[in-house]
Structures are given as structure tokens and as C-alpha cells.
Amino acid sequence: MIVVTGAAGFIASCLVTRLNAANFNDIVVVDNFNEERKLANLKGKHLREYVDREGFFEWLDANHEQVEFIFHLGARTDTTEQNRDVLNVLNLDYSKKMWQACVRYQLPLVYASSAATYGSGTLGYSDEDALLPLLRPLNPYGDSKNDFDNWAVSQPEKPFFWAGLKFFNVYGPNEYHKGRMASVILHAYRQILDTGSMTLFRSHNPEYADGEQQRDFVYVKDVVDVCYFLMHNRQHSGIYNLGTGEARTFLDLTLNTFAALDRTADIRFRDTPEDIRDTYQYFTQADMSKLRSIGYTQPFTRLEDGISDYVRNYLVPGQYL
């Protein structure tokens, strides 16, 4: 039995598909299932049981002997959330309870961290433990993730295997419900269909031209492949970056979205909203050497190929993964 939290969400629902494809069908999905807009992500999947997140630990106390692995991907992922109490409850405290349960029952754990922990990136993007206490995220969401990473590595008692994954800019199918927090590719797709053009944030940093802001964009299919790898390779616990190792510009992303739709590019710019302008990251790029060092050898999908697959095989026909 495999437990996946946040299961109706973007990355976790894609992970369930990946597990089903490998004939893992005894899957317990954990989430707040009251959000109707997310439930389509789980339609047609092979599942054992739905468990509400509020009752999960009681369920685990009764069923832990049957559980083989836990993927804790559930979190409040809104980077504009300013209510630290909400973030502490859902991202920090809940994750601590999950960790302690995995210690108690000796269950392997993979959990979701975030590249938001790196803040402005002035200290680089190394996932070595020594950097963790020095990081200064730019928003409360990043703080909640960094606080848990620091707490986890300092614990005297740990699950016999655990891994925290610092997701960079993940894109791909099953993010239809994410609203403002969806990938720029989904926003571009919708804008292009509606208006024929795409509007990007103008640069407010003299070191970057408009549209030349860079991110490490990673396809969700690659993300779940890494999760699957870690489920079968439990020798090296720790925190790992999960990007591609190659930063690309928002212009690259947008031009490839136009190309996938066979449309002529029409790109415009507007000021970055003031509520995120001071905390906006202009460059992220994962150092992937640590994950590679433990034997992960699969190549990561090129941005051009990922966007083409996402747009043509999922967005245009309205399909889920």
C-alpha cells in the first residue's frame, strides 16, 4: 500500500498515474476532497481508498502495518499567501506530524519542499545541508518549506529512508485547477487562444531585459519519474533539488507555446504586480549533481519537447494525465 497526500493536486495526481502505470494500484489518496475542481485529476485512476487529510493520522495508526511508502506532497502552495498561521498548520506542523509518524512506524518518506527556499538565489542553488540555515526565502510560503527542511535535518530520529524534494518550476497536465499559481505555459495557452497574444511581466531589474527572466522549468513527468526512482532506491536519505539543471527564459517558454499551437508569436509586457515585485526571482537553476550522484541517470525533458507534449496532447484536447 502506498500513501499519496495532496493526491487531488497537480504533481501528486500525476504521481498516482505513474504508479498505476507500473502496476501499483493499492494506493491510498489523502487530501481535502471538498474542492470539486480538483477531483477530475483522480478520475479513472486505480485507487484503494480516499482518506480526508484531517483524519489521516488516525487512519495511519490503524493501518500502518499495510503501508509500504508515503509520498507527502500535500501543502498550501500559494506563494502569495501571507497568513503564516495557515502555512504553519498545513506546511510545517502537518509535515512534522507526518515525519514523526514515519519514525514511529518506520515508514519511508518522500516529501515536497520547494525552490522558493532559495530566496533571491544570492547563495546559489546547492542542495547541500550546510546551506539550509543560511537561506532567506522571499515569502511566507518559502519560509514554511525552509523551516521544515531545517527541522527535518536536525532531528535525532529520522525515518529509515527519507527525501525532501526541492521542486523548481514544475509544469504539465493536471494543473487546470491552480488559478494564478498555474504554470506560465497554461496561462500562455489560455491567453493565446483568447486574445492571440501573450503578456509577460516586464523586468524591473536592470540586469535582465523584458522576458529574459530565467527559471528552471521541469516537466511534471520527469518529477514523478524521480519520485518513482526514490521509492525503489532507498539508500541515500537527504534533501534533493528537482529541476533540470538548465535555466530558460520566459521568452523561450512563450515562443515554444506559440509554436506548439502553430500560431505567430505576439508577446507583450506589463509591470510586475506590486504585491510580488519585491520578492520576484529573476533567476533559478537547480544544481542537480546531488541527485545524479546517487544514481539517477535519466535525462530531463527539453523545454521545447515538454511544451509540445503538454500543449498538443493535454491542453488542446483537454486531457488529464
mmCIF file of N, CA and C in Angstrom, residues 66-163:
data_model
loop_
_atom_site.group_PDB
_atom_site.id
_atom_site.type_symbol
_atom_site.label_atom_id
_atom_site.label_comp_id
_atom_site.label_asym_id
_atom_site.label_seq_id
_atom_site.Cartn_x
_atom_site.Cartn_y
_atom_site.Cartn_z
ATOM 1 N N GLN A 66 0.135 -2.056 6.905
ATOM 2 C CA GLN A 66 -0.060 -2.353 5.483
ATOM 3 C C GLN A 66 0.632 -1.343 4.568
ATOM 4 N N VAL A 67 1.112 -0.230 5.140
ATOM 5 C CA VAL A 67 1.693 0.838 4.323
ATOM 6 C C VAL A 67 3.154 0.542 4.022
ATOM 7 N N GLU A 68 3.519 0.692 2.755
ATOM 8 C CA GLU A 68 4.900 0.451 2.327
ATOM 9 C C GLU A 68 5.693 1.741 2.139
ATOM 10 N N PHE A 69 5.003 2.813 1.707
ATOM 11 C CA PHE A 69 5.719 4.046 1.360
ATOM 12 C C PHE A 69 4.745 5.207 1.453
ATOM 13 N N ILE A 70 5.266 6.394 1.854
ATOM 14 C CA ILE A 70 4.445 7.604 1.905
ATOM 15 C C ILE A 70 5.086 8.707 1.070
ATOM 16 N N PHE A 71 4.299 9.244 0.153
ATOM 17 C CA PHE A 71 4.662 10.458 -0.584
ATOM 18 C C PHE A 71 3.826 11.588 -0.010
ATOM 19 N N HIS A 72 4.473 12.489 0.701
ATOM 20 C CA HIS A 72 3.766 13.612 1.312
ATOM 21 C C HIS A 72 3.942 14.839 0.430
ATOM 22 N N LEU A 73 3.003 15.011 -0.499
ATOM 23 C CA LEU A 73 3.074 16.113 -1.461
ATOM 24 C C LEU A 73 2.018 17.172 -1.197
ATOM 25 N N GLY A 74 1.176 16.957 -0.215
ATOM 26 C CA GLY A 74 0.139 17.922 0.117
ATOM 27 C C GLY A 74 0.707 19.144 0.816
ATOM 28 N N ALA A 75 0.241 20.327 0.434
ATOM 29 C CA ALA A 75 0.714 21.575 1.048
ATOM 30 C C ALA A 75 -0.142 22.722 0.541
ATOM 31 N N ARG A 76 -0.092 23.839 1.231
ATOM 32 C CA ARG A 76 -0.614 25.094 0.690
ATOM 33 C C ARG A 76 0.504 25.663 -0.181
ATOM 34 N N THR A 77 0.271 25.709 -1.485
ATOM 35 C CA THR A 77 1.345 26.054 -2.419
ATOM 36 C C THR A 77 1.241 27.466 -2.976
ATOM 37 N N ASP A 78 0.354 28.266 -2.433
ATOM 38 C CA ASP A 78 0.174 29.631 -2.915
ATOM 39 C C ASP A 78 1.322 30.512 -2.408
ATOM 40 N N THR A 79 2.177 30.937 -3.333
ATOM 41 C CA THR A 79 3.347 31.736 -2.943
ATOM 42 C C THR A 79 2.967 33.155 -2.544
ATOM 43 N N THR A 80 1.701 33.551 -2.767
ATOM 44 C CA THR A 80 1.262 34.883 -2.345
ATOM 45 C C THR A 80 0.535 34.852 -1.005
ATOM 46 N N GLU A 81 0.384 33.669 -0.421
ATOM 47 C CA GLU A 81 -0.283 33.547 0.882
ATOM 48 C C GLU A 81 0.536 34.261 1.957
ATOM 49 N N GLN A 82 -0.106 35.189 2.664
ATOM 50 C CA GLN A 82 0.597 35.948 3.701
ATOM 51 C C GLN A 82 0.221 35.514 5.115
ATOM 52 N N ASN A 83 -0.761 34.631 5.252
ATOM 53 C CA ASN A 83 -1.194 34.162 6.560
ATOM 54 C C ASN A 83 -0.264 33.052 7.038
ATOM 55 N N ARG A 84 0.689 33.419 7.876
ATOM 56 C CA ARG A 84 1.675 32.441 8.335
ATOM 57 C C ARG A 84 1.043 31.350 9.189
ATOM 58 N N ASP A 85 -0.067 31.646 9.848
ATOM 59 C CA ASP A 85 -0.731 30.626 10.655
ATOM 60 C C ASP A 85 -1.245 29.490 9.772
ATOM 61 N N VAL A 86 -1.830 29.859 8.628
ATOM 62 C CA VAL A 86 -2.314 28.843 7.690
ATOM 63 C C VAL A 86 -1.155 28.001 7.175
ATOM 64 N N LEU A 87 -0.074 28.657 6.782
ATOM 65 C CA LEU A 87 1.093 27.947 6.260
ATOM 66 C C LEU A 87 1.737 27.068 7.326
ATOM 67 N N ASN A 88 1.781 27.546 8.561
ATOM 68 C CA ASN A 88 2.362 26.750 9.634
ATOM 69 C C ASN A 88 1.544 25.493 9.887
ATOM 70 N N VAL A 89 0.232 25.627 9.858
ATOM 71 C CA VAL A 89 -0.630 24.469 10.101
ATOM 72 C C VAL A 89 -0.492 23.443 8.978
ATOM 73 N N LEU A 90 -0.605 23.899 7.717
ATOM 74 C CA LEU A 90 -0.659 22.964 6.589
ATOM 75 C C LEU A 90 0.716 22.516 6.103
ATOM 76 N N ASN A 91 1.710 23.386 6.151
ATOM 77 C CA ASN A 91 3.018 23.054 5.585
ATOM 78 C C ASN A 91 4.030 22.609 6.627
ATOM 79 N N LEU A 92 4.016 23.247 7.801
ATOM 80 C CA LEU A 92 5.035 22.946 8.803
ATOM 81 C C LEU A 92 4.551 21.914 9.818
ATOM 82 N N ASP A 93 3.478 22.221 10.522
ATOM 83 C CA ASP A 93 3.021 21.332 11.591
ATOM 84 C C ASP A 93 2.552 19.980 11.057
ATOM 85 N N TYR A 94 1.806 19.981 9.965
ATOM 86 C CA TYR A 94 1.321 18.724 9.388
ATOM 87 C C TYR A 94 2.499 17.857 8.942
ATOM 88 N N SER A 95 3.508 18.500 8.363
ATOM 89 C CA SER A 95 4.686 17.749 7.903
ATOM 90 C C SER A 95 5.474 17.178 9.084
ATOM 91 N N LYS A 96 5.529 17.915 10.181
ATOM 92 C CA LYS A 96 6.186 17.380 11.380
ATOM 93 C C LYS A 96 5.462 16.143 11.888
ATOM 94 N N LYS A 97 4.134 16.200 11.900
ATOM 95 C CA LYS A 97 3.355 15.035 12.340
ATOM 96 C C LYS A 97 3.587 13.854 11.399
ATOM 97 N N MET A 98 3.696 14.126 10.103
ATOM 98 C CA MET A 98 3.953 13.058 9.135
ATOM 99 C C MET A 98 5.320 12.434 9.391
ATOM 100 N N TRP A 99 6.312 13.268 9.585
ATOM 101 C CA TRP A 99 7.668 12.785 9.882
ATOM 102 C C TRP A 99 7.668 11.911 11.136
ATOM 103 N N GLN A 100 7.058 12.401 12.186
ATOM 104 C CA GLN A 100 7.040 11.661 13.451
ATOM 105 C C GLN A 100 6.302 10.336 13.325
ATOM 106 N N ALA A 101 5.241 10.306 12.519
ATOM 107 C CA ALA A 101 4.531 9.050 12.284
ATOM 108 C C ALA A 101 5.403 8.069 11.511
ATOM 109 N N CYS A 102 6.163 8.579 10.536
ATOM 110 C CA CYS A 102 7.044 7.707 9.758
ATOM 111 C C CYS A 102 8.192 7.174 10.619
ATOM 112 N N VAL A 103 8.658 7.972 11.573
ATOM 113 C CA VAL A 103 9.657 7.490 12.528
ATOM 114 C C VAL A 103 9.041 6.405 13.405
ATOM 115 N N ARG A 104 7.870 6.670 13.911
ATOM 116 C CA ARG A 104 7.211 5.743 14.832
ATOM 117 C C ARG A 104 6.960 4.382 14.185
ATOM 118 N N TYR A 105 6.527 4.397 12.944
ATOM 119 C CA TYR A 105 6.167 3.150 12.268
ATOM 120 C C TYR A 105 7.229 2.683 11.272
ATOM 121 N N GLN A 106 8.371 3.383 11.228
ATOM 122 C CA GLN A 106 9.488 3.047 10.336
ATOM 123 C C GLN A 106 9.029 2.916 8.886
ATOM 124 N N LEU A 107 8.418 4.010 8.407
ATOM 125 C CA LEU A 107 7.943 4.078 7.034
ATOM 126 C C LEU A 107 8.820 5.030 6.229
ATOM 127 N N PRO A 108 9.192 4.647 5.018
ATOM 128 C CA PRO A 108 9.968 5.567 4.164
ATOM 129 C C PRO A 108 9.099 6.721 3.700
ATOM 130 N N LEU A 109 9.732 7.905 3.577
ATOM 131 C CA LEU A 109 9.002 9.135 3.304
ATOM 132 C C LEU A 109 9.705 9.968 2.241
ATOM 133 N N VAL A 110 8.950 10.397 1.245
ATOM 134 C CA VAL A 110 9.390 11.445 0.323
ATOM 135 C C VAL A 110 8.425 12.604 0.494
ATOM 136 N N TYR A 111 8.959 13.810 0.707
ATOM 137 C CA TYR A 111 8.087 14.961 0.903
ATOM 138 C C TYR A 111 8.463 16.102 -0.042
ATOM 139 N N ALA A 112 7.511 17.007 -0.233
ATOM 140 C CA ALA A 112 7.698 18.137 -1.141
ATOM 141 C C ALA A 112 8.280 19.331 -0.410
ATOM 142 N N SER A 113 9.463 19.757 -0.843
ATOM 143 C CA SER A 113 9.993 21.057 -0.457
ATOM 144 C C SER A 113 9.833 21.961 -1.677
ATOM 145 N N SER A 114 10.636 22.992 -1.791
ATOM 146 C CA SER A 114 10.439 23.947 -2.889
ATOM 147 C C SER A 114 11.695 24.756 -3.150
ATOM 148 N N ALA A 115 11.889 25.135 -4.414
ATOM 149 C CA ALA A 115 12.976 26.049 -4.759
ATOM 150 C C ALA A 115 12.725 27.445 -4.210
ATOM 151 N N ALA A 116 11.506 27.718 -3.719
ATOM 152 C CA ALA A 116 11.232 29.005 -3.080
ATOM 153 C C ALA A 116 12.097 29.197 -1.841
ATOM 154 N N THR A 117 12.642 28.108 -1.298
ATOM 155 C CA THR A 117 13.519 28.206 -0.126
ATOM 156 C C THR A 117 14.799 28.979 -0.440
ATOM 157 N N TYR A 118 15.177 29.075 -1.711
ATOM 158 C CA TYR A 118 16.433 29.724 -2.077
ATOM 159 C C TYR A 118 16.346 31.249 -2.100
ATOM 160 N N GLY A 119 15.143 31.783 -1.974
ATOM 161 C CA GLY A 119 15.005 33.230 -1.954
ATOM 162 C C GLY A 119 15.506 33.872 -3.226
ATOM 163 N N SER A 120 16.285 34.909 -3.094
ATOM 164 C CA SER A 120 16.783 35.642 -4.261
ATOM 165 C C SER A 120 17.869 34.890 -5.013
ATOM 166 N N GLY A 121 18.364 33.795 -4.447
ATOM 167 C CA GLY A 121 19.384 32.996 -5.120
ATOM 168 C C GLY A 121 20.796 33.518 -4.946
ATOM 169 N N THR A 122 20.991 34.502 -4.072
ATOM 170 C CA THR A 122 22.327 35.076 -3.906
ATOM 171 C C THR A 122 23.318 34.071 -3.331
ATOM 172 N N LEU A 123 22.806 33.028 -2.670
ATOM 173 C CA LEU A 123 23.689 31.994 -2.117
ATOM 174 C C LEU A 123 23.820 30.801 -3.054
ATOM 175 N N GLY A 124 23.248 30.916 -4.244
ATOM 176 C CA GLY A 124 23.317 29.811 -5.191
ATOM 177 C C GLY A 124 22.181 28.824 -4.968
ATOM 178 N N TYR A 125 22.259 27.703 -5.668
ATOM 179 C CA TYR A 125 21.178 26.710 -5.641
ATOM 180 C C TYR A 125 21.717 25.319 -5.338
ATOM 181 N N SER A 126 22.602 25.252 -4.372
ATOM 182 C CA SER A 126 23.119 23.962 -3.911
ATOM 183 C C SER A 126 22.165 23.372 -2.888
ATOM 184 N N ASP A 127 21.927 22.054 -2.978
ATOM 185 C CA ASP A 127 21.048 21.388 -2.025
ATOM 186 C C ASP A 127 21.813 20.710 -0.892
ATOM 187 N N GLU A 128 23.038 21.167 -0.641
ATOM 188 C CA GLU A 128 23.800 20.628 0.481
ATOM 189 C C GLU A 128 23.238 21.159 1.806
ATOM 190 N N ASP A 129 23.282 20.312 2.827
ATOM 191 C CA ASP A 129 22.673 20.655 4.118
ATOM 192 C C ASP A 129 23.271 21.914 4.741
ATOM 193 N N ALA A 130 24.553 22.155 4.503
ATOM 194 C CA ALA A 130 25.222 23.293 5.143
ATOM 195 C C ALA A 130 24.606 24.628 4.752
ATOM 196 N N LEU A 131 23.947 24.679 3.589
ATOM 197 C CA LEU A 131 23.360 25.928 3.123
ATOM 198 C C LEU A 131 21.997 26.211 3.763
ATOM 199 N N LEU A 132 21.338 25.168 4.257
ATOM 200 C CA LEU A 132 19.951 25.299 4.708
ATOM 201 C C LEU A 132 19.731 26.424 5.729
ATOM 202 N N PRO A 133 20.510 26.494 6.800
ATOM 203 C CA PRO A 133 20.232 27.534 7.795
ATOM 204 C C PRO A 133 20.560 28.945 7.326
ATOM 205 N N LEU A 134 21.246 29.071 6.192
ATOM 206 C CA LEU A 134 21.634 30.387 5.679
ATOM 207 C C LEU A 134 20.614 30.955 4.699
ATOM 208 N N LEU A 135 19.691 30.124 4.245
ATOM 209 C CA LEU A 135 18.742 30.550 3.216
ATOM 210 C C LEU A 135 17.719 31.535 3.775
ATOM 211 N N ARG A 136 17.347 32.501 2.947
ATOM 212 C CA ARG A 136 16.367 33.501 3.329
ATOM 213 C C ARG A 136 15.301 33.598 2.234
ATOM 214 N N PRO A 137 14.246 32.800 2.339
ATOM 215 C CA PRO A 137 13.176 32.861 1.339
ATOM 216 C C PRO A 137 12.551 34.249 1.255
ATOM 217 N N LEU A 138 11.860 34.496 0.139
ATOM 218 C CA LEU A 138 11.301 35.816 -0.117
ATOM 219 C C LEU A 138 9.834 35.940 0.268
ATOM 220 N N ASN A 139 9.215 34.846 0.712
ATOM 221 C CA ASN A 139 7.802 34.907 1.074
ATOM 222 C C ASN A 139 7.494 33.881 2.158
ATOM 223 N N PRO A 140 6.345 34.016 2.829
ATOM 224 C CA PRO A 140 5.992 33.088 3.907
ATOM 225 C C PRO A 140 5.898 31.636 3.453
ATOM 226 N N TYR A 141 5.456 31.408 2.215
ATOM 227 C CA TYR A 141 5.418 30.032 1.701
ATOM 228 C C TYR A 141 6.812 29.425 1.710
ATOM 229 N N GLY A 142 7.795 30.154 1.155
ATOM 230 C CA GLY A 142 9.175 29.666 1.149
ATOM 231 C C GLY A 142 9.708 29.455 2.548
ATOM 232 N N ASP A 143 9.339 30.369 3.463
ATOM 233 C CA ASP A 143 9.742 30.202 4.866
ATOM 234 C C ASP A 143 9.223 28.894 5.441
ATOM 235 N N SER A 144 7.951 28.575 5.158
ATOM 236 C CA SER A 144 7.360 27.361 5.735
ATOM 237 C C SER A 144 8.083 26.116 5.237
ATOM 238 N N LYS A 145 8.475 26.122 3.982
ATOM 239 C CA LYS A 145 9.192 24.974 3.429
ATOM 240 C C LYS A 145 10.621 24.895 3.973
ATOM 241 N N ASN A 146 11.282 26.043 4.061
ATOM 242 C CA ASN A 146 12.643 26.058 4.585
ATOM 243 C C ASN A 146 12.676 25.705 6.064
ATOM 244 N N ASP A 147 11.674 26.170 6.810
ATOM 245 C CA ASP A 147 11.609 25.835 8.233
ATOM 246 C C ASP A 147 11.509 24.327 8.427
ATOM 247 N N PHE A 148 10.712 23.677 7.581
ATOM 248 C CA PHE A 148 10.595 22.222 7.743
ATOM 249 C C PHE A 148 11.877 21.513 7.327
ATOM 250 N N ASP A 149 12.506 21.947 6.228
ATOM 251 C CA ASP A 149 13.776 21.325 5.824
ATOM 252 C C ASP A 149 14.799 21.397 6.952
ATOM 253 N N ASN A 150 14.934 22.567 7.558
ATOM 254 C CA ASN A 150 15.892 22.729 8.655
ATOM 255 C C ASN A 150 15.514 21.866 9.852
ATOM 256 N N TRP A 151 14.237 21.803 10.153
ATOM 257 C CA TRP A 151 13.767 20.962 11.258
ATOM 258 C C TRP A 151 14.079 19.495 10.983
ATOM 259 N N ALA A 152 13.819 19.058 9.752
ATOM 260 C CA ALA A 152 13.998 17.644 9.404
ATOM 261 C C ALA A 152 15.449 17.199 9.559
ATOM 262 N N VAL A 153 16.372 17.968 9.000
ATOM 263 C CA VAL A 153 17.774 17.537 9.043
ATOM 264 C C VAL A 153 18.346 17.576 10.454
ATOM 265 N N SER A 154 17.704 18.336 11.342
ATOM 266 C CA SER A 154 18.212 18.451 12.712
ATOM 267 C C SER A 154 17.632 17.399 13.654
ATOM 268 N N GLN A 155 16.719 16.592 13.159
ATOM 269 C CA GLN A 155 16.053 15.639 14.039
ATOM 270 C C GLN A 155 16.973 14.465 14.397
ATOM 271 N N PRO A 156 17.042 14.122 15.684
ATOM 272 C CA PRO A 156 17.854 12.960 16.070
ATOM 273 C C PRO A 156 17.237 11.640 15.605
ATOM 274 N N GLU A 157 15.917 11.628 15.461
ATOM 275 C CA GLU A 157 15.246 10.420 14.979
ATOM 276 C C GLU A 157 14.672 10.697 13.600
ATOM 277 N N LYS A 158 15.006 9.827 12.658
ATOM 278 C CA LYS A 158 14.577 10.003 11.276
ATOM 279 C C LYS A 158 13.967 8.705 10.747
ATOM 280 N N PRO A 159 13.086 8.792 9.754
ATOM 281 C CA PRO A 159 12.652 7.571 9.073
ATOM 282 C C PRO A 159 13.865 6.843 8.516
ATOM 283 N N PHE A 160 13.769 5.525 8.335
ATOM 284 C CA PHE A 160 14.952 4.789 7.856
ATOM 285 C C PHE A 160 15.349 5.220 6.455
ATOM 286 N N PHE A 161 14.393 5.761 5.677
ATOM 287 C CA PHE A 161 14.724 6.451 4.437
ATOM 288 C C PHE A 161 13.793 7.637 4.301
ATOM 289 N N TRP A 162 14.370 8.779 3.910
ATOM 290 C CA TRP A 162 13.555 9.965 3.670
ATOM 291 C C TRP A 162 14.238 10.832 2.630
ATOM 292 N N ALA A 163 13.432 11.580 1.888
ATOM 293 C CA ALA A 163 13.966 12.520 0.908
ATOM 294 C C ALA A 163 13.024 13.712 0.803
#
